[in-house]
Every structure is written in structure tokens, then in C-alpha cells.
XYZ file of C-alpha atoms in Angstrom:
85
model
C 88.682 50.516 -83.181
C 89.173 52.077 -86.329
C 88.271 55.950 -86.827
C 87.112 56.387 -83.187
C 84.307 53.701 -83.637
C 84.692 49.946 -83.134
C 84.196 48.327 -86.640
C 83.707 44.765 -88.158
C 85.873 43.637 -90.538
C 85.686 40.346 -91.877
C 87.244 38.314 -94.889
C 85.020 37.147 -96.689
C 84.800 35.384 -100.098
C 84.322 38.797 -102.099
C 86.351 40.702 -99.758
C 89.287 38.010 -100.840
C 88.568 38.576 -104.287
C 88.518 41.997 -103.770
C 91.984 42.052 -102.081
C 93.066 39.977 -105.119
C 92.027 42.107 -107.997
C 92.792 45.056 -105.824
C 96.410 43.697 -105.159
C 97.125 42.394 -108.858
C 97.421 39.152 -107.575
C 95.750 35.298 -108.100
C 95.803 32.721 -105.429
C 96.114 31.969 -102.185
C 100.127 32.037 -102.604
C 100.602 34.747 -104.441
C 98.623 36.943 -102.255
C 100.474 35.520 -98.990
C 103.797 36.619 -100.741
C 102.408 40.240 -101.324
C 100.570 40.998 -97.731
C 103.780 40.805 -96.447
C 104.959 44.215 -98.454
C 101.998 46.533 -98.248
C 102.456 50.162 -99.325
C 100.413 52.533 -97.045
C 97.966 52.602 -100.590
C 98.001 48.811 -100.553
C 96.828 48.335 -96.858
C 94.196 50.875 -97.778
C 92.870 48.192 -100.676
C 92.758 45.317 -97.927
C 91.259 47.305 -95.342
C 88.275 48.598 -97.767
C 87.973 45.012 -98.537
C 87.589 43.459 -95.299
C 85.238 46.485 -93.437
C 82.850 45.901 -96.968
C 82.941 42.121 -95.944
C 82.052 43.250 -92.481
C 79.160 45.708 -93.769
C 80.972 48.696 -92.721
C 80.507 50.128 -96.516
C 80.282 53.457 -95.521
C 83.856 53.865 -93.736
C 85.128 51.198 -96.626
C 84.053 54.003 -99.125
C 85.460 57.059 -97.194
C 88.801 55.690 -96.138
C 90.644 58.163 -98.111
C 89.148 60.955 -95.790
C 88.857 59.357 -92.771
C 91.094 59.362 -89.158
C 92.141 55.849 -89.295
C 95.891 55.687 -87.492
C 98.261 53.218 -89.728
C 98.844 51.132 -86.600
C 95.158 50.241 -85.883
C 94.515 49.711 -89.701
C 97.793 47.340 -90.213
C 96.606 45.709 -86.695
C 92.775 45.436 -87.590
C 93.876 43.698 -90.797
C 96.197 40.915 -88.694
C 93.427 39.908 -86.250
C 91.535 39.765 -89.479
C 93.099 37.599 -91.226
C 93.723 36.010 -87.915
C 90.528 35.207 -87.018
C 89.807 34.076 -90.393
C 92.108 30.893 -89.971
């Protein structure tokens, strides 16, 4: 639930390229390293990512305006990458 609607996020191949170029970062390892210090601004970058890779576009494009609580965006992102493994 993200912005009072249940959305799909998804990490994709251009939603982890995304997150890298978005991030500063290149590889696997170096991107590891930096998820584990995201600014509120960073977080924003990976979310973006992953609800594009999910063909949520819309939201992706509006996050700067929209209700999304910190918690459900930082938790969203974990079962994420989660799922993902």
C-alpha cells in the first residue's frame, strides 16, 4: 500500500539501472554498500525506480506530491528487493 492504493513495484533490469545512475553508483556492490544509507531524497530515487518497473509510472512521476508515509515506502522497497532474490 503506498498512497492509499496497493501498488506494484518491481526491480527490474532498467529499474536497477535506474537506481544506479540515480544513486551515483556502478555494480552490484557498490549499490549494496549505499542502500544501506538512504537519505529520505535517495529512497525517493529507488522507489520511482521500482513502481516504473512495476508500471505504476504515474505515482513514480508524482512522488514528490504524493501521501506516501516513509515507513511504507522504506518497507515497499525491502519486500522489493526481497522478492527480487
Amino acid at each position: 500500500m503506498l498512497a492509499g492504493a496497493e501498488r506494484r513495484l518491481c526491480l527490474t533490469l532498467g529499474a536497477l539501472a535506474e537506481i544506479e545512475t540515480g544513486l551515483g553508483v556502478s555494480g552490484i556492490a557498490a549499490l549494496g554498500a549505499r542502500m544501506r544509507v538512504l537519505s529520505a531524497g535517495d529512497l525517493m530515487i529507488v522507489l520511482a525506480a521500482l513502481l516504473r518497473g512495476g508500471g505504476e509510472a504515474g505515482l513514480a512521476d508524482d512522488l514528490d506530491r504524493a501521501a506516501v508515509d516513509p515507513r511504507e515506502a522504506a518497507g515497499a522497497v525491502a519486500r522489493a528487493f526481497a522478492a527480487a532474490a
